[in-house]
Backbone atoms as SQL, in Angstrom:
CREATE TABLE atoms (id INTEGER PRIMARY KEY, chain TEXT, resi INTEGER, resn TEXT, atom TEXT, x REAL, y REAL, z REAL);
INSERT INTO atoms VALUES
  (1, 'A', 1, 'MET', 'N', 143.202, 77.795, 38.713),
  (2, 'A', 1, 'MET', 'CA', 141.681, 78.194, 39.212),
  (3, 'A', 1, 'MET', 'C', 141.099, 79.298, 38.637),
  (4, 'A', 2, 'ARG', 'N', 139.891, 79.083, 38.744),
  (5, 'A', 2, 'ARG', 'CA', 138.622, 80.108, 37.999),
  (6, 'A', 2, 'ARG', 'C', 137.667, 80.146, 38.958),
  (7, 'A', 3, 'LYS', 'N', 137.147, 81.339, 39.185),
  (8, 'A', 3, 'LYS', 'CA', 136.108, 81.638, 39.711),
  (9, 'A', 3, 'LYS', 'C', 134.592, 81.903, 38.802),
  (10, 'A', 4, 'ILE', 'N', 133.769, 81.340, 38.847),
  (11, 'A', 4, 'ILE', 'CA', 132.375, 81.412, 37.828),
  (12, 'A', 4, 'ILE', 'C', 131.621, 82.124, 38.752),
  (13, 'A', 5, 'GLU', 'N', 131.139, 83.289, 38.297),
  (14, 'A', 5, 'GLU', 'CA', 129.757, 83.958, 38.838),
  (15, 'A', 5, 'GLU', 'C', 129.044, 83.912, 37.817),
  (16, 'A', 6, 'ALA', 'N', 127.738, 83.357, 37.986),
  (17, 'A', 6, 'ALA', 'CA', 126.446, 83.477, 37.115),
  (18, 'A', 6, 'ALA', 'C', 125.433, 84.196, 37.687),
  (19, 'A', 7, 'VAL', 'N', 124.692, 85.465, 36.931),
  (20, 'A', 7, 'VAL', 'CA', 123.773, 85.849, 37.327),
  (21, 'A', 7, 'VAL', 'C', 122.522, 85.217, 36.591),
  (22, 'A', 8, 'ILE', 'N', 121.689, 84.448, 37.334),
  (23, 'A', 8, 'ILE', 'CA', 120.421, 83.720, 36.486),
  (24, 'A', 8, 'ILE', 'C', 119.267, 83.990, 37.197),
  (25, 'A', 9, 'ARG', 'N', 118.137, 83.589, 36.493),
  (26, 'A', 9, 'ARG', 'CA', 116.710, 84.013, 36.907),
  (27, 'A', 9, 'ARG', 'C', 116.624, 83.129, 38.517),
  (28, 'A', 10, 'LYS', 'N', 115.849, 83.904, 39.103),
  (29, 'A', 10, 'LYS', 'CA', 115.672, 82.828, 40.457),
  (30, 'A', 10, 'LYS', 'C', 115.035, 81.890, 40.415),
  (31, 'A', 11, 'SER', 'N', 114.365, 81.878, 39.370),
  (32, 'A', 11, 'SER', 'CA', 113.068, 80.561, 38.862),
  (33, 'A', 11, 'SER', 'C', 114.097, 79.351, 38.559),
  (34, 'A', 12, 'LYS', 'N', 115.436, 79.668, 38.242),
  (35, 'A', 12, 'LYS', 'CA', 116.242, 78.202, 37.522),
  (36, 'A', 12, 'LYS', 'C', 117.431, 77.944, 38.749),
  (37, 'A', 13, 'PHE', 'N', 117.072, 78.469, 39.984),
  (38, 'A', 13, 'PHE', 'CA', 118.678, 78.320, 40.785),
  (39, 'A', 13, 'PHE', 'C', 118.308, 76.918, 40.923),
  (40, 'A', 14, 'GLU', 'N', 117.398, 76.374, 41.329),
  (41, 'A', 14, 'GLU', 'CA', 117.187, 74.846, 41.808),
  (42, 'A', 14, 'GLU', 'C', 117.809, 73.987, 40.642),
  (43, 'A', 15, 'ASP', 'N', 117.570, 74.231, 39.489),
  (44, 'A', 15, 'ASP', 'CA', 118.026, 73.619, 38.251),
  (45, 'A', 15, 'ASP', 'C', 119.347, 73.464, 38.154),
  (46, 'A', 16, 'VAL', 'N', 119.862, 74.972, 38.322),
  (47, 'A', 16, 'VAL', 'CA', 121.264, 75.150, 38.190),
  (48, 'A', 16, 'VAL', 'C', 122.014, 74.313, 39.276),
  (49, 'A', 17, 'LYS', 'N', 121.471, 74.523, 40.587),
  (50, 'A', 17, 'LYS', 'CA', 122.237, 73.757, 41.689),
  (51, 'A', 17, 'LYS', 'C', 122.392, 72.124, 41.352),
  (52, 'A', 18, 'ALA', 'N', 121.285, 71.549, 41.074),
  (53, 'A', 18, 'ALA', 'CA', 121.350, 70.313, 40.488),
  (54, 'A', 18, 'ALA', 'C', 121.821, 69.984, 39.523),
  (55, 'A', 19, 'ALA', 'N', 122.191, 70.847, 38.386),
  (56, 'A', 19, 'ALA', 'CA', 123.180, 70.326, 37.223),
  (57, 'A', 19, 'ALA', 'C', 124.580, 70.646, 37.842),
  (58, 'A', 20, 'LEU', 'N', 124.672, 71.687, 38.689),
  (59, 'A', 20, 'LEU', 'CA', 126.190, 71.725, 38.905),
  (60, 'A', 20, 'LEU', 'C', 126.661, 70.376, 39.905),
  (61, 'A', 21, 'LEU', 'N', 125.394, 69.858, 40.771),
  (62, 'A', 21, 'LEU', 'CA', 125.831, 68.834, 41.543),
  (63, 'A', 21, 'LEU', 'C', 126.040, 67.481, 40.610),
  (64, 'A', 22, 'ALA', 'N', 125.249, 67.326, 39.775),
  (65, 'A', 22, 'ALA', 'CA', 125.177, 66.330, 38.808),
  (66, 'A', 22, 'ALA', 'C', 126.686, 66.200, 38.044),
  (67, 'A', 23, 'ALA', 'N', 127.272, 67.347, 37.880),
  (68, 'A', 23, 'ALA', 'CA', 128.552, 67.877, 37.214),
  (69, 'A', 23, 'ALA', 'C', 129.793, 67.723, 38.251),
  (70, 'A', 24, 'ASP', 'N', 129.524, 67.050, 39.416),
  (71, 'A', 24, 'ASP', 'CA', 130.667, 66.754, 40.677),
  (72, 'A', 24, 'ASP', 'C', 130.963, 68.193, 40.951),
  (73, 'A', 25, 'ILE', 'N', 130.009, 69.316, 41.085),
  (74, 'A', 25, 'ILE', 'CA', 130.829, 70.498, 41.574),
  (75, 'A', 25, 'ILE', 'C', 129.866, 70.745, 42.651),
  (76, 'A', 26, 'GLU', 'N', 130.329, 70.444, 44.004),
  (77, 'A', 26, 'GLU', 'CA', 129.822, 70.066, 44.978),
  (78, 'A', 26, 'GLU', 'C', 129.504, 71.386, 46.131),
  (79, 'A', 27, 'TRP', 'N', 130.411, 72.283, 45.487),
  (80, 'A', 27, 'TRP', 'CA', 130.246, 73.854, 46.394),
  (81, 'A', 27, 'TRP', 'C', 130.068, 74.925, 45.676),
  (82, 'A', 28, 'MET', 'N', 129.248, 75.580, 46.439),
  (83, 'A', 28, 'MET', 'CA', 129.012, 77.242, 45.725),
  (84, 'A', 28, 'MET', 'C', 128.227, 77.990, 46.731),
  (85, 'A', 29, 'SER', 'N', 128.126, 79.008, 46.539),
  (86, 'A', 29, 'SER', 'CA', 127.702, 80.219, 47.188),
  (87, 'A', 29, 'SER', 'C', 126.979, 80.860, 46.127),
  (88, 'A', 30, 'TYR', 'N', 125.659, 81.357, 46.749),
  (89, 'A', 30, 'TYR', 'CA', 124.552, 81.875, 46.366),
  (90, 'A', 30, 'TYR', 'C', 124.116, 83.301, 46.830),
  (91, 'A', 31, 'TYR', 'N', 123.504, 84.162, 45.856),
  (92, 'A', 31, 'TYR', 'CA', 123.102, 85.229, 46.693),
  (93, 'A', 31, 'TYR', 'C', 121.989, 85.846, 46.007),
  (94, 'A', 32, 'ASP', 'N', 120.912, 86.301, 46.783),
  (95, 'A', 32, 'ASP', 'CA', 119.941, 87.095, 45.907),
  (96, 'A', 32, 'ASP', 'C', 120.338, 88.473, 45.832),
  (97, 'A', 33, 'VAL', 'N', 120.375, 89.092, 44.425),
  (98, 'A', 33, 'VAL', 'CA', 120.657, 90.573, 43.740),
  (99, 'A', 33, 'VAL', 'C', 119.660, 91.007, 43.052),
  (100, 'A', 34, 'ARG', 'N', 119.674, 91.899, 42.933),
  (101, 'A', 34, 'ARG', 'CA', 118.999, 92.962, 41.876),
  (102, 'A', 34, 'ARG', 'C', 119.738, 93.606, 40.767),
  (103, 'A', 35, 'GLY', 'N', 119.576, 93.803, 39.816),
  (104, 'A', 35, 'GLY', 'CA', 120.106, 94.513, 38.648),
  (105, 'A', 35, 'GLY', 'C', 119.288, 95.245, 37.667),
  (106, 'A', 36, 'VAL', 'N', 119.932, 95.931, 36.790),
  (107, 'A', 36, 'VAL', 'CA', 119.122, 96.785, 35.905),
  (108, 'A', 36, 'VAL', 'C', 119.419, 96.335, 34.607),
  (109, 'A', 37, 'GLY', 'N', 118.956, 96.116, 33.771),
  (110, 'A', 37, 'GLY', 'CA', 119.016, 95.798, 32.371),
  (111, 'A', 37, 'GLY', 'C', 118.517, 96.888, 31.366),
  (112, 'A', 38, 'LYS', 'N', 118.353, 96.354, 30.046),
  (113, 'A', 38, 'LYS', 'CA', 117.821, 97.013, 29.200),
  (114, 'A', 38, 'LYS', 'C', 116.509, 97.687, 29.120),
  (115, 'A', 39, 'SER', 'N', 115.711, 96.694, 29.873),
  (116, 'A', 39, 'SER', 'CA', 114.471, 97.044, 29.730),
  (117, 'A', 39, 'SER', 'C', 113.737, 98.195, 30.911),
  (118, 'A', 40, 'ARG', 'N', 113.059, 98.937, 30.499),
  (119, 'A', 40, 'ARG', 'CA', 112.851, 100.031, 31.271),
  (120, 'A', 40, 'ARG', 'C', 111.155, 100.055, 31.010),
  (121, 'A', 41, 'GLN', 'N', 110.460, 99.904, 32.216),
  (122, 'A', 41, 'GLN', 'CA', 108.900, 99.921, 32.112),
  (123, 'A', 41, 'GLN', 'C', 108.454, 100.415, 33.739),
  (124, 'A', 42, 'GLU', 'N', 107.522, 100.982, 33.535),
  (125, 'A', 42, 'GLU', 'CA', 106.271, 101.520, 34.612),
  (126, 'A', 42, 'GLU', 'C', 105.084, 100.633, 34.691),
  (127, 'A', 43, 'ARG', 'N', 104.703, 99.919, 35.902),
  (128, 'A', 43, 'ARG', 'CA', 103.501, 99.420, 35.910),
  (129, 'A', 43, 'ARG', 'C', 102.621, 100.276, 36.936),
  (130, 'A', 44, 'ILE', 'N', 101.424, 100.223, 36.567),
  (131, 'A', 44, 'ILE', 'CA', 100.364, 100.919, 37.314),
  (132, 'A', 44, 'ILE', 'C', 99.409, 100.166, 38.031),
  (133, 'A', 45, 'TYR', 'N', 99.348, 100.155, 38.946),
  (134, 'A', 45, 'TYR', 'CA', 98.568, 99.250, 40.072),
  (135, 'A', 45, 'TYR', 'C', 97.798, 100.067, 41.037),
  (136, 'A', 46, 'ARG', 'N', 96.350, 99.943, 40.865),
  (137, 'A', 46, 'ARG', 'CA', 95.483, 100.823, 41.398),
  (138, 'A', 46, 'ARG', 'C', 95.615, 101.960, 41.595),
  (139, 'A', 47, 'GLY', 'N', 96.134, 102.688, 40.567),
  (140, 'A', 47, 'GLY', 'CA', 96.704, 104.201, 40.617),
  (141, 'A', 47, 'GLY', 'C', 97.759, 104.654, 40.628),
  (142, 'A', 48, 'VAL', 'N', 98.714, 103.725, 41.237),
  (143, 'A', 48, 'VAL', 'CA', 99.986, 104.046, 41.709),
  (144, 'A', 48, 'VAL', 'C', 101.183, 103.335, 40.685),
  (145, 'A', 49, 'ALA', 'N', 102.129, 104.333, 40.189),
  (146, 'A', 49, 'ALA', 'CA', 103.119, 103.889, 39.279),
  (147, 'A', 49, 'ALA', 'C', 104.091, 103.402, 39.924),
  (148, 'A', 50, 'TYR', 'N', 104.399, 102.063, 39.722),
  (149, 'A', 50, 'TYR', 'CA', 105.768, 101.253, 40.121),
  (150, 'A', 50, 'TYR', 'C', 106.724, 101.169, 39.195),
  (151, 'A', 51, 'ASP', 'N', 107.968, 101.312, 39.578),
  (152, 'A', 51, 'ASP', 'CA', 108.998, 101.180, 38.686),
  (153, 'A', 51, 'ASP', 'C', 109.604, 99.881, 38.843),
  (154, 'A', 52, 'THR', 'N', 109.539, 99.133, 37.554),
  (155, 'A', 52, 'THR', 'CA', 109.850, 97.656, 37.461),
  (156, 'A', 52, 'THR', 'C', 111.122, 97.231, 36.739),
  (157, 'A', 53, 'SER', 'N', 111.997, 98.474, 36.567),
  (158, 'A', 53, 'SER', 'CA', 113.420, 98.277, 35.859),
  (159, 'A', 53, 'SER', 'C', 114.539, 97.342, 36.526),
  (160, 'A', 54, 'SER', 'N', 114.281, 97.737, 37.912),
  (161, 'A', 54, 'SER', 'CA', 115.195, 96.396, 38.693),
  (162, 'A', 54, 'SER', 'C', 114.491, 95.026, 38.394),
  (163, 'A', 55, 'ILE', 'N', 115.679, 94.217, 38.408),
  (164, 'A', 55, 'ILE', 'CA', 115.402, 92.775, 38.476),
  (165, 'A', 55, 'ILE', 'C', 115.685, 91.974, 39.471),
  (166, 'A', 56, 'GLU', 'N', 114.890, 91.270, 39.923),
  (167, 'A', 56, 'GLU', 'CA', 115.500, 90.374, 41.070),
  (168, 'A', 56, 'GLU', 'C', 116.155, 88.941, 40.413),
  (169, 'A', 57, 'ARG', 'N', 117.273, 88.641, 40.728),
  (170, 'A', 57, 'ARG', 'CA', 118.039, 87.540, 40.045),
  (171, 'A', 57, 'ARG', 'C', 118.905, 86.721, 41.067),
  (172, 'A', 58, 'THR', 'N', 119.450, 85.962, 40.998),
  (173, 'A', 58, 'THR', 'CA', 120.361, 84.947, 41.972),
  (174, 'A', 58, 'THR', 'C', 121.792, 84.845, 41.094),
  (175, 'A', 59, 'MET', 'N', 122.655, 85.136, 42.111),
  (176, 'A', 59, 'MET', 'CA', 123.951, 85.018, 41.614),
  (177, 'A', 59, 'MET', 'C', 124.767, 83.819, 42.384),
  (178, 'A', 60, 'VAL', 'N', 125.263, 82.940, 41.456),
  (179, 'A', 60, 'VAL', 'CA', 126.114, 81.751, 41.931),
  (180, 'A', 60, 'VAL', 'C', 127.450, 81.807, 41.813),
  (181, 'A', 61, 'SER', 'N', 128.204, 81.654, 42.827),
  (182, 'A', 61, 'SER', 'CA', 129.735, 81.962, 42.905),
  (183, 'A', 61, 'SER', 'C', 130.241, 80.648, 43.336),
  (184, 'A', 62, 'LEU', 'N', 131.392, 80.299, 42.466),
  (185, 'A', 62, 'LEU', 'CA', 131.846, 78.924, 42.801),
  (186, 'A', 62, 'LEU', 'C', 133.506, 79.083, 42.296),
  (187, 'A', 63, 'VAL', 'N', 134.218, 78.330, 42.841),
  (188, 'A', 63, 'VAL', 'CA', 135.624, 78.403, 42.582),
  (189, 'A', 63, 'VAL', 'C', 136.012, 76.863, 42.001),
  (190, 'A', 64, 'VAL', 'N', 136.730, 76.548, 40.902),
  (191, 'A', 64, 'VAL', 'CA', 136.822, 75.494, 40.370),
  (192, 'A', 64, 'VAL', 'C', 138.271, 75.279, 39.810),
  (193, 'A', 65, 'ARG', 'N', 138.802, 74.074, 40.102),
  (194, 'A', 65, 'ARG', 'CA', 140.061, 73.789, 39.168),
  (195, 'A', 65, 'ARG', 'C', 140.084, 74.234, 37.633),
  (196, 'A', 66, 'ASP', 'N', 140.982, 74.364, 37.038),
  (197, 'A', 66, 'ASP', 'CA', 140.880, 74.823, 35.631),
  (198, 'A', 66, 'ASP', 'C', 140.343, 73.760, 34.877),
  (199, 'A', 67, 'LYS', 'N', 140.432, 72.449, 35.278),
  (200, 'A', 67, 'LYS', 'CA', 139.964, 71.224, 34.190),
  (201, 'A', 67, 'LYS', 'C', 138.577, 71.163, 34.607),
  (202, 'A', 68, 'ASN', 'N', 137.947, 71.908, 35.445),
  (203, 'A', 68, 'ASN', 'CA', 136.224, 71.682, 35.692),
  (204, 'A', 68, 'ASN', 'C', 135.654, 73.078, 35.274),
  (205, 'A', 69, 'VAL', 'N', 136.318, 74.042, 34.371),
  (206, 'A', 69, 'VAL', 'CA', 135.891, 75.157, 34.293),
  (207, 'A', 69, 'VAL', 'C', 134.465, 74.888, 33.149),
  (208, 'A', 70, 'ASP', 'N', 135.047, 74.221, 32.199),
  (209, 'A', 70, 'ASP', 'CA', 134.156, 74.152, 30.939),
  (210, 'A', 70, 'ASP', 'C', 132.778, 73.330, 31.269),
  (211, 'A', 71, 'LYS', 'N', 133.190, 72.430, 32.398),
  (212, 'A', 71, 'LYS', 'CA', 131.950, 71.122, 32.680),
  (213, 'A', 71, 'LYS', 'C', 131.150, 72.376, 33.575),
  (214, 'A', 72, 'ALA', 'N', 131.577, 73.231, 34.562),
  (215, 'A', 72, 'ALA', 'CA', 130.613, 73.768, 35.402),
  (216, 'A', 72, 'ALA', 'C', 129.775, 74.905, 34.479),
  (217, 'A', 73, 'VAL', 'N', 130.642, 75.657, 33.337),
  (218, 'A', 73, 'VAL', 'CA', 129.860, 76.614, 32.361),
  (219, 'A', 73, 'VAL', 'C', 128.924, 75.788, 31.845),
  (220, 'A', 74, 'ARG', 'N', 129.101, 74.736, 31.196),
  (221, 'A', 74, 'ARG', 'CA', 128.046, 74.054, 30.391),
  (222, 'A', 74, 'ARG', 'C', 127.000, 73.467, 31.180),
  (223, 'A', 75, 'ALA', 'N', 126.966, 73.166, 32.564),
  (224, 'A', 75, 'ALA', 'CA', 125.784, 72.821, 33.521),
  (225, 'A', 75, 'ALA', 'C', 125.225, 73.888, 33.735),
  (226, 'A', 76, 'ILE', 'N', 125.663, 75.231, 34.001),
  (227, 'A', 76, 'ILE', 'CA', 124.788, 76.298, 34.209),
  (228, 'A', 76, 'ILE', 'C', 124.124, 76.534, 33.029),
  (229, 'A', 77, 'LEU', 'N', 124.837, 76.571, 31.941),
  (230, 'A', 77, 'LEU', 'CA', 123.932, 77.275, 30.574),
  (231, 'A', 77, 'LEU', 'C', 123.055, 76.085, 30.312),
  (232, 'A', 78, 'GLY', 'N', 123.174, 74.844, 30.485),
  (233, 'A', 78, 'GLY', 'CA', 122.246, 73.951, 30.179),
  (234, 'A', 78, 'GLY', 'C', 120.957, 74.153, 31.100),
  (235, 'A', 79, 'ALA', 'N', 121.081, 74.465, 32.514),
  (236, 'A', 79, 'ALA', 'CA', 120.086, 74.588, 33.418),
  (237, 'A', 79, 'ALA', 'C', 119.304, 75.599, 33.399),
  (238, 'A', 80, 'ALA', 'N', 120.190, 77.044, 33.132),
  (239, 'A', 80, 'ALA', 'CA', 119.602, 78.490, 33.359),
  (240, 'A', 80, 'ALA', 'C', 119.169, 78.798, 31.854),
  (241, 'A', 81, 'GLN', 'N', 119.487, 78.278, 30.897),
  (242, 'A', 81, 'GLN', 'CA', 119.039, 78.708, 29.569),
  (243, 'A', 81, 'GLN', 'C', 117.610, 78.856, 29.131),
  (244, 'A', 82, 'THR', 'N', 116.819, 79.764, 28.956),
  (245, 'A', 82, 'THR', 'CA', 115.269, 79.585, 28.158),
  (246, 'A', 82, 'THR', 'C', 115.271, 80.094, 26.965),
  (247, 'A', 83, 'GLY', 'N', 115.947, 80.766, 26.685),
  (248, 'A', 83, 'GLY', 'CA', 115.956, 81.501, 25.047),
  (249, 'A', 83, 'GLY', 'C', 115.429, 82.745, 25.212),
  (250, 'A', 84, 'GLU', 'N', 115.099, 83.252, 26.393),
  (251, 'A', 84, 'GLU', 'CA', 114.143, 84.557, 26.414),
  (252, 'A', 84, 'GLU', 'C', 115.183, 85.764, 27.042),
  (253, 'A', 85, 'ILE', 'N', 114.877, 86.655, 26.736),
  (254, 'A', 85, 'ILE', 'CA', 115.983, 87.918, 27.072),
  (255, 'A', 85, 'ILE', 'C', 115.596, 87.929, 28.838),
  (256, 'A', 86, 'GLY', 'N', 116.812, 88.289, 29.191),
  (257, 'A', 86, 'GLY', 'CA', 117.023, 88.158, 30.690),
  (258, 'A', 86, 'GLY', 'C', 117.292, 86.844, 31.291),
  (259, 'A', 87, 'ASP', 'N', 118.138, 86.066, 30.558),
  (260, 'A', 87, 'ASP', 'CA', 118.578, 84.756, 31.016),
  (261, 'A', 87, 'ASP', 'C', 119.819, 84.736, 31.729),
  (262, 'A', 88, 'GLY', 'N', 120.535, 85.941, 31.867),
  (263, 'A', 88, 'GLY', 'CA', 121.700, 86.175, 32.596),
  (264, 'A', 88, 'GLY', 'C', 122.915, 86.235, 32.174),
  (265, 'A', 89, 'ARG', 'N', 124.099, 86.175, 32.715),
  (266, 'A', 89, 'ARG', 'CA', 125.397, 86.022, 32.283),
  (267, 'A', 89, 'ARG', 'C', 126.012, 85.342, 33.412),
  (268, 'A', 90, 'ILE', 'N', 127.384, 84.565, 32.582),
  (269, 'A', 90, 'ILE', 'CA', 128.353, 83.862, 33.332),
  (270, 'A', 90, 'ILE', 'C', 129.650, 84.643, 33.184),
  (271, 'A', 91, 'PHE', 'N', 130.429, 84.868, 34.095),
  (272, 'A', 91, 'PHE', 'CA', 131.760, 85.365, 34.067),
  (273, 'A', 91, 'PHE', 'C', 132.663, 84.577, 34.820),
  (274, 'A', 92, 'VAL', 'N', 133.844, 84.102, 33.893),
  (275, 'A', 92, 'VAL', 'CA', 134.735, 83.580, 34.591),
  (276, 'A', 92, 'VAL', 'C', 136.003, 84.211, 34.683),
  (277, 'A', 93, 'ILE', 'N', 136.465, 84.256, 35.962),
  (278, 'A', 93, 'ILE', 'CA', 137.646, 84.983, 36.589),
  (279, 'A', 93, 'ILE', 'C', 138.863, 84.391, 36.882),
  (280, 'A', 94, 'PRO', 'N', 139.827, 84.616, 36.693),
  (281, 'A', 94, 'PRO', 'CA', 141.019, 83.763, 37.007),
  (282, 'A', 94, 'PRO', 'C', 141.447, 84.335, 38.728),
  (283, 'A', 95, 'ILE', 'N', 141.754, 83.070, 39.250),
  (284, 'A', 95, 'ILE', 'CA', 141.860, 83.145, 40.935),
  (285, 'A', 95, 'ILE', 'C', 143.605, 83.027, 40.987),
  (286, 'A', 96, 'GLU', 'N', 144.310, 83.565, 41.689),
  (287, 'A', 96, 'GLU', 'CA', 145.595, 83.524, 41.894),
  (288, 'A', 96, 'GLU', 'C', 145.871, 82.330, 43.012),
  (289, 'A', 97, 'ASP', 'N', 145.339, 82.580, 43.826),
  (290, 'A', 97, 'ASP', 'CA', 145.548, 81.328, 44.917),
  (291, 'A', 97, 'ASP', 'C', 144.149, 81.200, 45.691),
  (292, 'A', 98, 'ALA', 'N', 144.222, 80.127, 46.396),
  (293, 'A', 98, 'ALA', 'CA', 143.203, 79.594, 47.565),
  (294, 'A', 98, 'ALA', 'C', 143.845, 78.998, 48.654),
  (295, 'A', 99, 'VAL', 'N', 143.409, 79.338, 49.784),
  (296, 'A', 99, 'VAL', 'CA', 143.981, 78.816, 51.046),
  (297, 'A', 99, 'VAL', 'C', 142.910, 78.370, 51.871),
  (298, 'A', 100, 'ARG', 'N', 143.007, 76.884, 52.203),
  (299, 'A', 100, 'ARG', 'CA', 142.033, 76.389, 53.290),
  (300, 'A', 100, 'ARG', 'C', 142.853, 76.897, 54.663),
  (301, 'A', 101, 'ILE', 'N', 141.792, 77.229, 55.320),
  (302, 'A', 101, 'ILE', 'CA', 141.915, 77.734, 56.725),
  (303, 'A', 101, 'ILE', 'C', 142.291, 76.706, 57.687),
  (304, 'A', 102, 'ARG', 'N', 141.467, 75.878, 57.457),
  (305, 'A', 102, 'ARG', 'CA', 141.907, 74.520, 58.567),
  (306, 'A', 102, 'ARG', 'C', 143.396, 73.977, 58.498),
  (307, 'A', 103, 'THR', 'N', 143.777, 73.728, 57.468),
  (308, 'A', 103, 'THR', 'CA', 144.986, 73.252, 56.929),
  (309, 'A', 103, 'THR', 'C', 146.212, 74.273, 56.569),
  (310, 'A', 104, 'GLY', 'N', 145.853, 75.314, 56.226),
  (311, 'A', 104, 'GLY', 'CA', 146.933, 76.252, 55.618),
  (312, 'A', 104, 'GLY', 'C', 147.441, 75.617, 54.022),
  (313, 'A', 105, 'GLU', 'N', 146.697, 74.787, 53.619),
  (314, 'A', 105, 'GLU', 'CA', 147.002, 74.234, 52.320),
  (315, 'A', 105, 'GLU', 'C', 146.557, 75.300, 51.452),
  (316, 'A', 106, 'HIS', 'N', 147.722, 75.604, 50.363),
  (317, 'A', 106, 'HIS', 'CA', 147.261, 76.341, 48.999),
  (318, 'A', 106, 'HIS', 'C', 147.055, 75.820, 47.960),
  (319, 'A', 107, 'GLY', 'N', 146.663, 76.538, 47.012),
  (320, 'A', 107, 'GLY', 'CA', 146.458, 75.904, 45.435),
  (321, 'A', 107, 'GLY', 'C', 145.188, 74.999, 45.334),
  (322, 'A', 108, 'ASP', 'N', 145.341, 74.195, 44.314),
  (323, 'A', 108, 'ASP', 'CA', 144.149, 73.298, 43.831),
  (324, 'A', 108, 'ASP', 'C', 143.595, 72.710, 45.255),
  (325, 'A', 109, 'ILE', 'N', 144.702, 71.953, 45.894),
  (326, 'A', 109, 'ILE', 'CA', 144.401, 71.129, 47.226),
  (327, 'A', 109, 'ILE', 'C', 143.388, 71.820, 47.886),
  (328, 'A', 110, 'ALA', 'N', 143.599, 73.066, 48.154),
  (329, 'A', 110, 'ALA', 'CA', 142.725, 73.969, 48.990),
  (330, 'A', 110, 'ALA', 'C', 141.027, 73.875, 48.661),
  (331, 'A', 111, 'LEU', 'N', 140.894, 73.415, 47.368),
  (332, 'A', 111, 'LEU', 'CA', 139.225, 73.304, 46.726),
  (333, 'A', 111, 'LEU', 'C', 138.667, 72.092, 47.320),
  (334, 'A', 112, 'TYR', 'N', 139.851, 70.805, 47.349),
  (335, 'A', 112, 'TYR', 'CA', 139.052, 69.643, 47.353),
  (336, 'A', 112, 'TYR', 'C', 139.789, 68.887, 48.219),
  (337, 'A', 113, 'ASN', 'N', 139.422, 67.726, 48.713),
  (338, 'A', 113, 'ASN', 'CA', 140.266, 66.642, 49.643),
  (339, 'A', 113, 'ASN', 'C', 141.098, 66.065, 48.898),
  (340, 'A', 114, 'ALA', 'N', 142.371, 65.543, 49.101),
  (341, 'A', 114, 'ALA', 'CA', 143.318, 64.919, 48.105),
  (342, 'A', 114, 'ALA', 'C', 142.835, 63.754, 47.843),
  (343, 'A', 115, 'GLU', 'N', 141.878, 63.010, 48.671),
  (344, 'A', 115, 'GLU', 'CA', 141.604, 61.638, 48.243),
  (345, 'A', 115, 'GLU', 'C', 140.097, 61.983, 47.098),
  (346, 'A', 116, 'GLN', 'N', 139.758, 62.824, 47.048),
  (347, 'A', 116, 'GLN', 'CA', 138.623, 63.199, 45.997),
  (348, 'A', 116, 'GLN', 'C', 139.386, 63.860, 44.957),
  (349, 'A', 117, 'GLU', 'N', 140.133, 63.092, 43.961),
  (350, 'A', 117, 'GLU', 'CA', 140.977, 63.368, 43.036),
  (351, 'A', 117, 'GLU', 'C', 139.630, 63.540, 41.948),
  (352, 'A', 118, 'GLN', 'N', 139.724, 64.666, 41.095),
  (353, 'A', 118, 'GLN', 'CA', 138.584, 65.066, 40.157),
  (354, 'A', 118, 'GLN', 'C', 139.222, 65.466, 38.807);
């Protein structure tokens, strides 16, 4: 199992969500996050300087079986990529175990129902 965390543009979230659903990835969490990149700039509005170096992004987090990692990463890449600076990052992290709270099942089966073999 792997955990995939993708930091993407807020404007691309709906596209990424649709791409993951089309790739049969049906469960994810997402968060509004702020980050700091290489770009440092200050904008002046009505005589007041505002620091715009922190960037609003969305972090998408999902745990998938090993066989679905490439499919999920490709879906995120295809939907989130604009070719411009600031498209974000994808992190793939190994997961040791997963436990379904309702049944106590461990491992891959805790991620999906047994009758939904993917």
